[in-house]
Amino acid sequence: MTGLLLKDIRKSYGAVDVIHGIDLDIKEGEFVVFVGPSGCGKSTLLRMIAGLEEITGGDMFIDGERVNDVPPSKRGIAMVFQSYALYPHMTVYDNMAFGMRIARESKEEIDRRVRGAADMLQLTPYLDRLPKALSGGQRQRVAIGRAICRNPKVFLFDEPLSNLDAALRVATRIEIAKLSERMSDTTMIYVTHDQVEAMTLADRIVVLSAGHIEQVGAPLELYERPANLFVARFIGSPAMNVIPATITATGQQTAVSLAGGKSVTLDVPTNASENGKTASFGVRPEDLRVTEADDFLFEGTVSIVEALGEVTLLYIEGLVENEPIIAKMPGIARVGRGDKVRFTADKAKLHLFDTNGQSYRA
Ligand SMILES: Nc1ncnc2c1ncn2[C@@H]1O[C@H](COP(=O)(O)OP(=O)(O)OP(=O)(O)O)[C@@H](O)[C@H]1O
């Protein structure tokens, strides 16, 4: 069992607290992705797991062993960095073999592992090349190969794809997904601020903000049932539309009056004590549909049409001042600038958050 257990993990730089007490249980073989806005502490947390940053408070266990004071090389982890960190004067083969040579593995074992990793990552034709003769994507695959050769119990990735262009990013992401399938017993922890990477690679996503956890869950769980407004807005692109509302009736269903005056009933239960309170109503751009019917959700004027081919984004004015509602229509929408349009959405796709931003569904 090579799980990880983080208990009330804290980090301060002098008087500045940057990680405020993280509790997290990561199972063996799990692929966990840390996401969050810049500066929220993703890298710091990963570096503490790696042993590259001292832990200020709390306990960290790898494989049941408390590792707070165990040096990086003894933790059974391998880390892949954004910058590849390859030795420029060594061939691909030597870069991958380096760690094992230091560990005094036999020549046969080194060769077996290097060739195995190269095969897995389609690097065999490049084994004799120097890093400078490789593309960015190939270099990152060498860095991943070097990590595989170390036979780690836990694999850490710190934004490994952010130096790659869009096409290479996709290809390397798929490579990493395949790798995690092949190495299904190896625990992987991955830091990114790319939503697509998080959604496609993770078994579970940990959403961080300002040094604490906002929510942990499977990708679609976070998408469909965000626990709070922060997660609701962070997961999904374009972000969820949020409209100020007032609760006008409570019970198994809840009625709200949206800014602009429209009344909407949601399949969300609320207590009687919530009646009259201000709330935030949420609906994702992709859950909105154009309707001609009278029981529409809201109505507004289209101010911008962005036709992207596969989807059309409509910016609708008229509900919240200076904050257009965005609707994402499939394909090419037959809607023009200046059109007055009514929108509706399935009841199950509507979200409601309390004054503190917590979901009423949670
Ligand atoms: N050596 C340091 N001294 C003081 N503060 C630091 C130090 N290193 C990081 N921080 C602060 O800790 C916080 C977390 O930084 P961290 O790099 O972990 O964020 P991040 O979520 O990985 O951000 P990004 O996505 O921009 O890389 C930031 O506010 C940062 O300014």
Short mmCIF file of C-alpha atoms and ligand atoms in Angstrom, two decimals, residues 13-14 16 18-19 36-45 47 53 82 158-159 191-193 208, ligand 1:
data_model
loop_
_atom_site.label_atom_id
_atom_site.label_comp_id
_atom_site.label_asym_id
_atom_site.label_seq_id
_atom_site.Cartn_x
_atom_site.Cartn_y
_atom_site.Cartn_z
CA TYR A 13 7.55 31.41 5.24
CA GLY A 14 8.52 33.45 8.27
CA VAL A 16 3.48 34.41 6.24
CA VAL A 18 0.74 29.92 2.85
CA ILE A 19 -0.75 26.47 3.59
CA GLY A 36 -6.29 26.34 -8.13
CA PRO A 37 -5.46 29.92 -9.07
CA SER A 38 -1.91 31.20 -9.17
CA GLY A 39 -0.40 31.50 -5.71
CA CYS A 40 -2.89 29.18 -3.98
CA GLY A 41 -0.10 26.86 -2.82
CA LYS A 42 -0.25 23.95 -5.29
CA SER A 43 3.48 23.80 -5.93
CA THR A 44 4.34 24.35 -2.28
CA LEU A 45 2.18 21.39 -1.30
CA ARG A 47 7.23 20.23 -2.97
CA GLU A 53 10.21 22.15 1.23
CA GLN A 82 7.93 22.08 -15.97
CA ASP A 158 4.64 20.00 -11.44
CA GLU A 159 2.91 21.57 -14.46
CA VAL A 191 -0.19 20.09 -10.36
CA THR A 192 -1.72 22.19 -13.11
CA HIS A 193 -3.89 25.19 -13.73
CA LEU A 208 -7.21 24.71 -3.65
N1 LIG B 1 10.19 31.21 -0.62
C1 LIG B 1 9.04 31.84 -0.39
N2 LIG B 1 8.95 32.87 0.49
C2 LIG B 1 7.78 33.50 0.73
N3 LIG B 1 6.63 33.19 0.12
C3 LIG B 1 6.64 32.19 -0.76
C4 LIG B 1 7.83 31.46 -1.08
N4 LIG B 1 7.53 30.52 -2.00
C5 LIG B 1 6.20 30.67 -2.26
N5 LIG B 1 5.67 31.66 -1.52
C6 LIG B 1 4.26 32.10 -1.51
O1 LIG B 1 3.46 30.98 -1.22
C7 LIG B 1 2.24 31.04 -1.94
C8 LIG B 1 2.02 29.73 -2.69
O2 LIG B 1 2.95 29.62 -3.75
P1 LIG B 1 2.95 28.41 -4.78
O3 LIG B 1 4.10 28.57 -5.70
O4 LIG B 1 2.84 27.14 -4.04
O5 LIG B 1 1.60 28.69 -5.55
P2 LIG B 1 1.02 27.96 -6.83
O6 LIG B 1 -0.41 27.67 -6.52
O7 LIG B 1 1.85 26.81 -7.21
O8 LIG B 1 1.09 29.12 -7.89
P3 LIG B 1 1.43 29.07 -9.49
O9 LIG B 1 0.25 28.42 -10.14
O10 LIG B 1 1.54 30.53 -9.84
O11 LIG B 1 2.70 28.33 -9.66
C9 LIG B 1 2.32 32.25 -2.85
O12 LIG B 1 1.55 33.28 -2.29
C10 LIG B 1 3.79 32.59 -2.86
O13 LIG B 1 3.98 33.97 -2.99
#
